[in-house]
């Protein structure tokens, strides 16, 4: 949501938002996920003391990816092995898969248009 909100607010000429940072602390979110949300035997949780599950693991990984990638910069907290691929802000999948999906759907529309002629 933050990338979309940031883009909308930046389009308003009154807002002078930084292109290199989101509307939240990228450092604080990465620290929280990396230090507080890792379940000892794998998976991620939404807050300490909770059980891990697929939803919160996906949710945390998405947040970590957004916190690492801004419009122009990549900022990884801690070891570079923590780096995740950037994700699409709407579909929550890596950008290469979102591009592949868009191409597939575009080709389907072309085929449908040709068939209707």
PDB file of N, CA and C in Angstrom, residues 43-115:
ATOM      1  N   UNK A  43       9.611 -19.454   9.726  1.00  0.00           N
ATOM      2  CA  UNK A  43       8.380 -18.697   9.562  1.00  0.00           C
ATOM      3  C   UNK A  43       8.464 -17.352  10.264  1.00  0.00           C
ATOM      4  N   UNK A  44       7.466 -16.531  10.019  1.00  0.00           N
ATOM      5  CA  UNK A  44       7.426 -15.196  10.607  1.00  0.00           C
ATOM      6  C   UNK A  44       6.071 -14.970  11.281  1.00  0.00           C
ATOM      7  N   UNK A  45       6.073 -14.125  12.284  1.00  0.00           N
ATOM      8  CA  UNK A  45       4.858 -13.812  13.045  1.00  0.00           C
ATOM      9  C   UNK A  45       4.590 -12.318  12.978  1.00  0.00           C
ATOM     10  N   UNK A  46       3.361 -11.909  13.287  1.00  0.00           N
ATOM     11  CA  UNK A  46       3.061 -10.474  13.234  1.00  0.00           C
ATOM     12  C   UNK A  46       3.572  -9.734  14.460  1.00  0.00           C
ATOM     13  N   UNK A  47       3.675 -10.414  15.592  1.00  0.00           N
ATOM     14  CA  UNK A  47       4.259  -9.816  16.793  1.00  0.00           C
ATOM     15  C   UNK A  47       4.797 -10.919  17.688  1.00  0.00           C
ATOM     16  N   UNK A  48       5.785 -10.586  18.500  1.00  0.00           N
ATOM     17  CA  UNK A  48       6.385 -11.601  19.372  1.00  0.00           C
ATOM     18  C   UNK A  48       5.336 -12.291  20.244  1.00  0.00           C
ATOM     19  N   UNK A  49       5.522 -13.588  20.442  1.00  0.00           N
ATOM     20  CA  UNK A  49       4.604 -14.353  21.276  1.00  0.00           C
ATOM     21  C   UNK A  49       3.469 -15.006  20.511  1.00  0.00           C
ATOM     22  N   UNK A  50       3.285 -14.637  19.263  1.00  0.00           N
ATOM     23  CA  UNK A  50       2.225 -15.224  18.430  1.00  0.00           C
ATOM     24  C   UNK A  50       2.768 -16.438  17.692  1.00  0.00           C
ATOM     25  N   UNK A  51       1.854 -17.229  17.138  1.00  0.00           N
ATOM     26  CA  UNK A  51       2.249 -18.391  16.344  1.00  0.00           C
ATOM     27  C   UNK A  51       2.538 -17.980  14.918  1.00  0.00           C
ATOM     28  N   UNK A  52       3.412 -18.727  14.287  1.00  0.00           N
ATOM     29  CA  UNK A  52       3.706 -18.478  12.878  1.00  0.00           C
ATOM     30  C   UNK A  52       2.576 -19.047  12.023  1.00  0.00           C
ATOM     31  N   UNK A  53       2.418 -18.485  10.851  1.00  0.00           N
ATOM     32  CA  UNK A  53       1.486 -19.025   9.870  1.00  0.00           C
ATOM     33  C   UNK A  53       1.880 -18.488   8.504  1.00  0.00           C
ATOM     34  N   UNK A  54       1.276 -19.058   7.458  1.00  0.00           N
ATOM     35  CA  UNK A  54       1.631 -18.662   6.092  1.00  0.00           C
ATOM     36  C   UNK A  54       1.274 -17.206   5.817  1.00  0.00           C
ATOM     37  N   UNK A  55       0.119 -16.772   6.310  1.00  0.00           N
ATOM     38  CA  UNK A  55      -0.321 -15.397   6.055  1.00  0.00           C
ATOM     39  C   UNK A  55       0.693 -14.398   6.594  1.00  0.00           C
ATOM     40  N   UNK A  56       1.074 -14.538   7.853  1.00  0.00           N
ATOM     41  CA  UNK A  56       1.983 -13.557   8.450  1.00  0.00           C
ATOM     42  C   UNK A  56       3.400 -13.686   7.924  1.00  0.00           C
ATOM     43  N   UNK A  57       3.797 -14.883   7.516  1.00  0.00           N
ATOM     44  CA  UNK A  57       5.097 -15.036   6.876  1.00  0.00           C
ATOM     45  C   UNK A  57       5.117 -14.257   5.562  1.00  0.00           C
ATOM     46  N   UNK A  58       4.078 -14.419   4.753  1.00  0.00           N
ATOM     47  CA  UNK A  58       3.984 -13.681   3.489  1.00  0.00           C
ATOM     48  C   UNK A  58       3.913 -12.173   3.741  1.00  0.00           C
ATOM     49  N   UNK A  59       3.091 -11.776   4.711  1.00  0.00           N
ATOM     50  CA  UNK A  59       2.907 -10.376   5.068  1.00  0.00           C
ATOM     51  C   UNK A  59       4.232  -9.735   5.502  1.00  0.00           C
ATOM     52  N   UNK A  60       4.989 -10.432   6.340  1.00  0.00           N
ATOM     53  CA  UNK A  60       6.281  -9.906   6.805  1.00  0.00           C
ATOM     54  C   UNK A  60       7.289  -9.823   5.671  1.00  0.00           C
ATOM     55  N   UNK A  61       7.336 -10.854   4.823  1.00  0.00           N
ATOM     56  CA  UNK A  61       8.266 -10.824   3.700  1.00  0.00           C
ATOM     57  C   UNK A  61       7.934  -9.683   2.742  1.00  0.00           C
ATOM     58  N   UNK A  62       6.647  -9.418   2.527  1.00  0.00           N
ATOM     59  CA  UNK A  62       6.233  -8.301   1.672  1.00  0.00           C
ATOM     60  C   UNK A  62       6.671  -6.977   2.277  1.00  0.00           C
ATOM     61  N   UNK A  63       6.453  -6.821   3.571  1.00  0.00           N
ATOM     62  CA  UNK A  63       6.870  -5.601   4.254  1.00  0.00           C
ATOM     63  C   UNK A  63       8.372  -5.412   4.218  1.00  0.00           C
ATOM     64  N   UNK A  64       9.104  -6.503   4.391  1.00  0.00           N
ATOM     65  CA  UNK A  64      10.564  -6.430   4.350  1.00  0.00           C
ATOM     66  C   UNK A  64      11.045  -6.018   2.962  1.00  0.00           C
ATOM     67  N   UNK A  65      10.431  -6.568   1.922  1.00  0.00           N
ATOM     68  CA  UNK A  65      10.812  -6.209   0.560  1.00  0.00           C
ATOM     69  C   UNK A  65      10.538  -4.733   0.279  1.00  0.00           C
ATOM     70  N   UNK A  66       9.370  -4.261   0.666  1.00  0.00           N
ATOM     71  CA  UNK A  66       9.029  -2.842   0.448  1.00  0.00           C
ATOM     72  C   UNK A  66       9.986  -1.944   1.225  1.00  0.00           C
ATOM     73  N   UNK A  67      10.336  -2.348   2.442  1.00  0.00           N
ATOM     74  CA  UNK A  67      11.259  -1.540   3.254  1.00  0.00           C
ATOM     75  C   UNK A  67      12.666  -1.513   2.660  1.00  0.00           C
ATOM     76  N   UNK A  68      13.030  -2.524   1.913  1.00  0.00           N
ATOM     77  CA  UNK A  68      14.368  -2.582   1.319  1.00  0.00           C
ATOM     78  C   UNK A  68      14.471  -1.816   0.008  1.00  0.00           C
ATOM     79  N   UNK A  69      13.374  -1.675  -0.713  1.00  0.00           N
ATOM     80  CA  UNK A  69      13.406  -1.095  -2.057  1.00  0.00           C
ATOM     81  C   UNK A  69      12.555   0.170  -2.119  1.00  0.00           C
ATOM     82  N   UNK A  70      13.202   1.299  -2.397  1.00  0.00           N
ATOM     83  CA  UNK A  70      12.452   2.523  -2.671  1.00  0.00           C
ATOM     84  C   UNK A  70      12.513   2.753  -4.172  1.00  0.00           C
ATOM     85  N   UNK A  71      12.117   3.931  -4.637  1.00  0.00           N
ATOM     86  CA  UNK A  71      12.096   4.193  -6.075  1.00  0.00           C
ATOM     87  C   UNK A  71      13.461   4.018  -6.726  1.00  0.00           C
ATOM     88  N   UNK A  72      14.487   4.500  -6.049  1.00  0.00           N
ATOM     89  CA  UNK A  72      15.821   4.501  -6.662  1.00  0.00           C
ATOM     90  C   UNK A  72      16.864   3.718  -5.890  1.00  0.00           C
ATOM     91  N   UNK A  73      16.638   3.520  -4.614  1.00  0.00           N
ATOM     92  CA  UNK A  73      17.667   2.934  -3.761  1.00  0.00           C
ATOM     93  C   UNK A  73      17.263   1.569  -3.224  1.00  0.00           C
ATOM     94  N   UNK A  74      18.286   0.818  -2.857  1.00  0.00           N
ATOM     95  CA  UNK A  74      18.093  -0.435  -2.134  1.00  0.00           C
ATOM     96  C   UNK A  74      18.839  -0.282  -0.822  1.00  0.00           C
ATOM     97  N   UNK A  75      18.135  -0.518   0.278  1.00  0.00           N
ATOM     98  CA  UNK A  75      18.755  -0.403   1.595  1.00  0.00           C
ATOM     99  C   UNK A  75      18.450  -1.674   2.369  1.00  0.00           C
ATOM    100  N   UNK A  76      19.486  -2.423   2.689  1.00  0.00           N
ATOM    101  CA  UNK A  76      19.326  -3.685   3.401  1.00  0.00           C
ATOM    102  C   UNK A  76      19.909  -3.541   4.789  1.00  0.00           C
ATOM    103  N   UNK A  77      19.112  -3.833   5.765  1.00  0.00           N
ATOM    104  CA  UNK A  77      19.546  -3.792   7.156  1.00  0.00           C
ATOM    105  C   UNK A  77      20.257  -5.102   7.473  1.00  0.00           C
ATOM    106  N   UNK A  78      21.440  -4.995   8.049  1.00  0.00           N
ATOM    107  CA  UNK A  78      22.180  -6.193   8.415  1.00  0.00           C
ATOM    108  C   UNK A  78      22.891  -6.814   7.222  1.00  0.00           C
ATOM    109  N   UNK A  79      23.003  -8.109   7.255  1.00  0.00           N
ATOM    110  CA  UNK A  79      23.712  -8.881   6.240  1.00  0.00           C
ATOM    111  C   UNK A  79      23.037  -8.758   4.877  1.00  0.00           C
ATOM    112  N   UNK A  80      23.817  -8.704   3.829  1.00  0.00           N
ATOM    113  CA  UNK A  80      23.267  -8.604   2.466  1.00  0.00           C
ATOM    114  C   UNK A  80      22.454  -9.838   2.079  1.00  0.00           C
ATOM    115  N   UNK A  81      22.614 -10.938   2.802  1.00  0.00           N
ATOM    116  CA  UNK A  81      21.781 -12.123   2.566  1.00  0.00           C
ATOM    117  C   UNK A  81      20.321 -11.874   2.935  1.00  0.00           C
ATOM    118  N   UNK A  82      20.047 -10.780   3.632  1.00  0.00           N
ATOM    119  CA  UNK A  82      18.667 -10.417   3.970  1.00  0.00           C
ATOM    120  C   UNK A  82      17.918  -9.817   2.784  1.00  0.00           C
ATOM    121  N   UNK A  83      18.629  -9.484   1.715  1.00  0.00           N
ATOM    122  CA  UNK A  83      18.013  -8.819   0.568  1.00  0.00           C
ATOM    123  C   UNK A  83      16.967  -9.699  -0.112  1.00  0.00           C
ATOM    124  N   UNK A  84      15.780  -9.133  -0.314  1.00  0.00           N
ATOM    125  CA  UNK A  84      14.697  -9.796  -1.039  1.00  0.00           C
ATOM    126  C   UNK A  84      14.496  -9.109  -2.382  1.00  0.00           C
ATOM    127  N   UNK A  85      13.856  -9.793  -3.300  1.00  0.00           N
ATOM    128  CA  UNK A  85      13.517  -9.166  -4.568  1.00  0.00           C
ATOM    129  C   UNK A  85      12.405  -8.148  -4.339  1.00  0.00           C
ATOM    130  N   UNK A  86      12.358  -7.094  -5.173  1.00  0.00           N
ATOM    131  CA  UNK A  86      11.246  -6.150  -5.048  1.00  0.00           C
ATOM    132  C   UNK A  86       9.937  -6.825  -5.448  1.00  0.00           C
ATOM    133  N   UNK A  87       8.852  -6.434  -4.793  1.00  0.00           N
ATOM    134  CA  UNK A  87       7.542  -7.010  -5.086  1.00  0.00           C
ATOM    135  C   UNK A  87       6.602  -5.959  -5.673  1.00  0.00           C
ATOM    136  N   UNK A  88       5.646  -6.433  -6.455  1.00  0.00           N
ATOM    137  CA  UNK A  88       4.632  -5.554  -7.038  1.00  0.00           C
ATOM    138  C   UNK A  88       3.701  -5.088  -5.919  1.00  0.00           C
ATOM    139  N   UNK A  89       3.415  -3.785  -5.825  1.00  0.00           N
ATOM    140  CA  UNK A  89       2.630  -3.275  -4.701  1.00  0.00           C
ATOM    141  C   UNK A  89       1.163  -3.711  -4.697  1.00  0.00           C
ATOM    142  N   UNK A  90       0.623  -4.119  -5.825  1.00  0.00           N
ATOM    143  CA  UNK A  90      -0.781  -4.544  -5.887  1.00  0.00           C
ATOM    144  C   UNK A  90      -0.904  -6.061  -5.800  1.00  0.00           C
ATOM    145  N   UNK A  91      -0.109  -6.770  -6.595  1.00  0.00           N
ATOM    146  CA  UNK A  91      -0.256  -8.217  -6.691  1.00  0.00           C
ATOM    147  C   UNK A  91       0.589  -8.996  -5.687  1.00  0.00           C
ATOM    148  N   UNK A  92       1.528  -8.335  -5.034  1.00  0.00           N
ATOM    149  CA  UNK A  92       2.362  -8.947  -4.004  1.00  0.00           C
ATOM    150  C   UNK A  92       3.122 -10.167  -4.521  1.00  0.00           C
ATOM    151  N   UNK A  93       3.670 -10.026  -5.710  1.00  0.00           N
ATOM    152  CA  UNK A  93       4.539 -11.044  -6.293  1.00  0.00           C
ATOM    153  C   UNK A  93       5.775 -10.327  -6.824  1.00  0.00           C
ATOM    154  N   UNK A  94       6.862 -11.074  -7.025  1.00  0.00           N
ATOM    155  CA  UNK A  94       8.077 -10.424  -7.517  1.00  0.00           C
ATOM    156  C   UNK A  94       7.807  -9.798  -8.882  1.00  0.00           C
ATOM    157  N   UNK A  95       8.532  -8.727  -9.179  1.00  0.00           N
ATOM    158  CA  UNK A  95       8.263  -7.943 -10.390  1.00  0.00           C
ATOM    159  C   UNK A  95       8.402  -8.760 -11.666  1.00  0.00           C
ATOM    160  N   UNK A  96       9.350  -9.686 -11.725  1.00  0.00           N
ATOM    161  CA  UNK A  96       9.522 -10.493 -12.938  1.00  0.00           C
ATOM    162  C   UNK A  96       8.270 -11.324 -13.217  1.00  0.00           C
ATOM    163  N   UNK A  97       7.625 -11.826 -12.176  1.00  0.00           N
ATOM    164  CA  UNK A  97       6.394 -12.611 -12.355  1.00  0.00           C
ATOM    165  C   UNK A  97       5.228 -11.705 -12.718  1.00  0.00           C
ATOM    166  N   UNK A  98       5.190 -10.491 -12.171  1.00  0.00           N
ATOM    167  CA  UNK A  98       4.132  -9.538 -12.536  1.00  0.00           C
ATOM    168  C   UNK A  98       4.261  -9.150 -14.009  1.00  0.00           C
ATOM    169  N   UNK A  99       5.482  -8.950 -14.476  1.00  0.00           N
ATOM    170  CA  UNK A  99       5.709  -8.641 -15.892  1.00  0.00           C
ATOM    171  C   UNK A  99       5.281  -9.801 -16.780  1.00  0.00           C
ATOM    172  N   UNK A 100       5.608 -11.012 -16.365  1.00  0.00           N
ATOM    173  CA  UNK A 100       5.226 -12.206 -17.123  1.00  0.00           C
ATOM    174  C   UNK A 100       3.701 -12.332 -17.183  1.00  0.00           C
ATOM    175  N   UNK A 101       3.035 -12.056 -16.069  1.00  0.00           N
ATOM    176  CA  UNK A 101       1.572 -12.106 -16.017  1.00  0.00           C
ATOM    177  C   UNK A 101       0.965 -11.066 -16.952  1.00  0.00           C
ATOM    178  N   UNK A 102       1.509  -9.849 -16.943  1.00  0.00           N
ATOM    179  CA  UNK A 102       0.989  -8.781 -17.802  1.00  0.00           C
ATOM    180  C   UNK A 102       1.146  -9.144 -19.273  1.00  0.00           C
ATOM    181  N   UNK A 103       2.276  -9.713 -19.641  1.00  0.00           N
ATOM    182  CA  UNK A 103       2.490 -10.133 -21.025  1.00  0.00           C
ATOM    183  C   UNK A 103       1.504 -11.232 -21.413  1.00  0.00           C
ATOM    184  N   UNK A 104       1.316 -12.202 -20.544  1.00  0.00           N
ATOM    185  CA  UNK A 104       0.380 -13.294 -20.800  1.00  0.00           C
ATOM    186  C   UNK A 104      -1.036 -12.759 -21.029  1.00  0.00           C
ATOM    187  N   UNK A 105      -1.472 -11.876 -20.160  1.00  0.00           N
ATOM    188  CA  UNK A 105      -2.821 -11.320 -20.286  1.00  0.00           C
ATOM    189  C   UNK A 105      -2.962 -10.437 -21.524  1.00  0.00           C
ATOM    190  N   UNK A 106      -1.924  -9.692 -21.848  1.00  0.00           N
ATOM    191  CA  UNK A 106      -1.950  -8.861 -23.051  1.00  0.00           C
ATOM    192  C   UNK A 106      -2.079  -9.732 -24.296  1.00  0.00           C
ATOM    193  N   UNK A 107      -1.339 -10.836 -24.328  1.00  0.00           N
ATOM    194  CA  UNK A 107      -1.430 -11.765 -25.451  1.00  0.00           C
ATOM    195  C   UNK A 107      -2.822 -12.391 -25.539  1.00  0.00           C
ATOM    196  N   UNK A 108      -3.438 -12.689 -24.407  1.00  0.00           N
ATOM    197  CA  UNK A 108      -4.796 -13.260 -24.388  1.00  0.00           C
ATOM    198  C   UNK A 108      -5.800 -12.276 -24.972  1.00  0.00           C
ATOM    199  N   UNK A 109      -5.649 -10.999 -24.650  1.00  0.00           N
ATOM    200  CA  UNK A 109      -6.550  -9.972 -25.182  1.00  0.00           C
ATOM    201  C   UNK A 109      -6.395  -9.881 -26.691  1.00  0.00           C
ATOM    202  N   UNK A 110      -5.149  -9.924 -27.176  1.00  0.00           N
ATOM    203  CA  UNK A 110      -4.914  -9.875 -28.624  1.00  0.00           C
ATOM    204  C   UNK A 110      -5.577 -11.054 -29.323  1.00  0.00           C
ATOM    205  N   UNK A 111      -5.440 -12.248 -28.762  1.00  0.00           N
ATOM    206  CA  UNK A 111      -6.039 -13.442 -29.361  1.00  0.00           C
ATOM    207  C   UNK A 111      -7.556 -13.307 -29.378  1.00  0.00           C
ATOM    208  N   UNK A 112      -8.126 -12.829 -28.306  1.00  0.00           N
ATOM    209  CA  UNK A 112      -9.576 -12.659 -28.208  1.00  0.00           C
ATOM    210  C   UNK A 112     -10.054 -11.634 -29.218  1.00  0.00           C
ATOM    211  N   UNK A 113      -9.313 -10.528 -29.382  1.00  0.00           N
ATOM    212  CA  UNK A 113      -9.691  -9.501 -30.355  1.00  0.00           C
ATOM    213  C   UNK A 113      -9.633 -10.061 -31.772  1.00  0.00           C
ATOM    214  N   UNK A 114      -8.615 -10.851 -32.070  1.00  0.00           N
ATOM    215  CA  UNK A 114      -8.492 -11.447 -33.416  1.00  0.00           C
ATOM    216  C   UNK A 114      -9.629 -12.432 -33.665  1.00  0.00           C
ATOM    217  N   UNK A 115     -10.024 -13.171 -32.654  1.00  0.00           N
ATOM    218  CA  UNK A 115     -11.087 -14.174 -32.798  1.00  0.00           C
ATOM    219  C   UNK A 115     -12.456 -13.521 -33.000  1.00  0.00           C
TER     220      UNK A 115
END
